């Protein structure tokens, strides 16, 4: 049974534009923060420790996003994360953001495990791979 | 001959993270600002006028982005915009961001022409369609 | 006994700069969000309702801020809000942000109650005045 | 004769909120970018070089800001920088932002010259002191 990692976000005044809806770059902050929360809570890798102590990072290589319906100030959006692909050096997340029954957006970021000193990709550690496996979708992309 | 709309952006301290590279949501601000500049300079539709006077907008429906190489503070990045598809109510832009000879990212946002009062899609006006046509790539997606 | 309104914020990767410390405009987002949370939780005035339904706002007129020590990714900062002055049409907040025993910053924003349609200042309502009074510091500035 | 360092900024869609006016944390980004531009253009110290090569920074210690009138999308705002105080290890800037004849805001950030490895304040170098002196207001605060 695939686990789903979920985190709620309040849409704030500062996220929204003169049309009263979320200015889309703010959504990418929320998407990145969802992955940051998953790293801290599930992989036990807070981003401060990862970047400043381990000198490693997970920069974005590819992103696909569909926006289905707008969000407004004071909406509470649930970001639901699974994993659609565990590569040798990368992870592809599948994140749906919903408000009640309405799907607001779906994002699929592929992020690469990187040594920040050499800027070379690193194989995912066994710990990362094992902990991510619980969140791997049954319909995940086979390598 | 397809026209290319180009605009330069300076990478600033505030765009970058503890790894010294651009925090990716800042790129989406730059991508959106490139489209905003195209609307003002080419379509003669500054976003303030479009949103506040015409009560229309061009929210994002779909985005694909590839990130090829990181950018650092003080880099000057050229954002080069063409159009890959002119739909009935939407435009798909194709934006390459380069620093010298190096392609840093490629983004393909599809944005929908919207009546902000009814939140219904609108057919692109003849003026928008004609002005966009100059930037339509010869290899554009045929409908 | 003056009440103190408190809210915790996690310092995130995206708040920090190449020096590994918070890029200061992000602190102003957190300061504004603390006031936004106070409006929702204490005044029962969520910013979406205030701006979009009531067509009123509380824009900033004056801000003084002291920064005492830097914050880093993964720090949890407690924002502690009291009120130092209740004017006829404005409120001056006094916000201290602490991490453990260390005071990181102190901000004193003065915000004006405004009719967004006329852009004229409005007298604070009795409800706002009464609910704010619980948070008024005993050493508040007398009018 | 005091020099004034001036730089223009376009107010963009993404700077503005549902009231159609600038969300104030975006102003602090512009204020910081004005100082960043002054460092690059006048002090010959681009922030990337300063932070990543020299391992030095100029973090904010104190800020006072007055907001006089709101700004809207497509406004072009001129940020005009002088210096009101040259301390031993710090600089206090005086930045007025105007649109045509209207003063929109005035900001007075005090920033401290810092060794990022020891987090200790450094005396301003002779080069910084000399170049800043041209911009020192005749009514500057005497030490």
PDB file of C-alpha atoms in Angstrom, chain B residues 2 13 39-41 55 69 72 75 90 98 105 123 129 134:
ATOM      1  CA  UNK B   2      10.123  33.773 -36.723  1.00  0.00           C
ATOM      2  CA  UNK B  13      21.648  37.939  -4.325  1.00  0.00           C
ATOM      3  CA  UNK B  39       2.492  41.444 -23.391  1.00  0.00           C
ATOM      4  CA  UNK B  40       3.517  45.047 -22.736  1.00  0.00           C
ATOM      5  CA  UNK B  41       6.086  45.431 -25.518  1.00  0.00           C
ATOM      6  CA  UNK B  55     -10.759  42.565 -16.153  1.00  0.00           C
ATOM      7  CA  UNK B  69      22.653  24.189 -15.555  1.00  0.00           C
ATOM      8  CA  UNK B  72      24.682  32.239  -9.803  1.00  0.00           C
ATOM      9  CA  UNK B  75      24.981  36.185 -14.003  1.00  0.00           C
ATOM     10  CA  UNK B  90      -4.635  29.855 -25.233  1.00  0.00           C
ATOM     11  CA  UNK B  98      20.821  31.325 -21.819  1.00  0.00           C
ATOM     12  CA  UNK B 105      16.598  26.319 -18.728  1.00  0.00           C
ATOM     13  CA  UNK B 123     -11.209  33.450 -27.819  1.00  0.00           C
ATOM     14  CA  UNK B 129      -3.511  36.530 -32.663  1.00  0.00           C
ATOM     15  CA  UNK B 134       5.193  36.817 -35.870  1.00  0.00           C
TER      16      UNK B 134
END
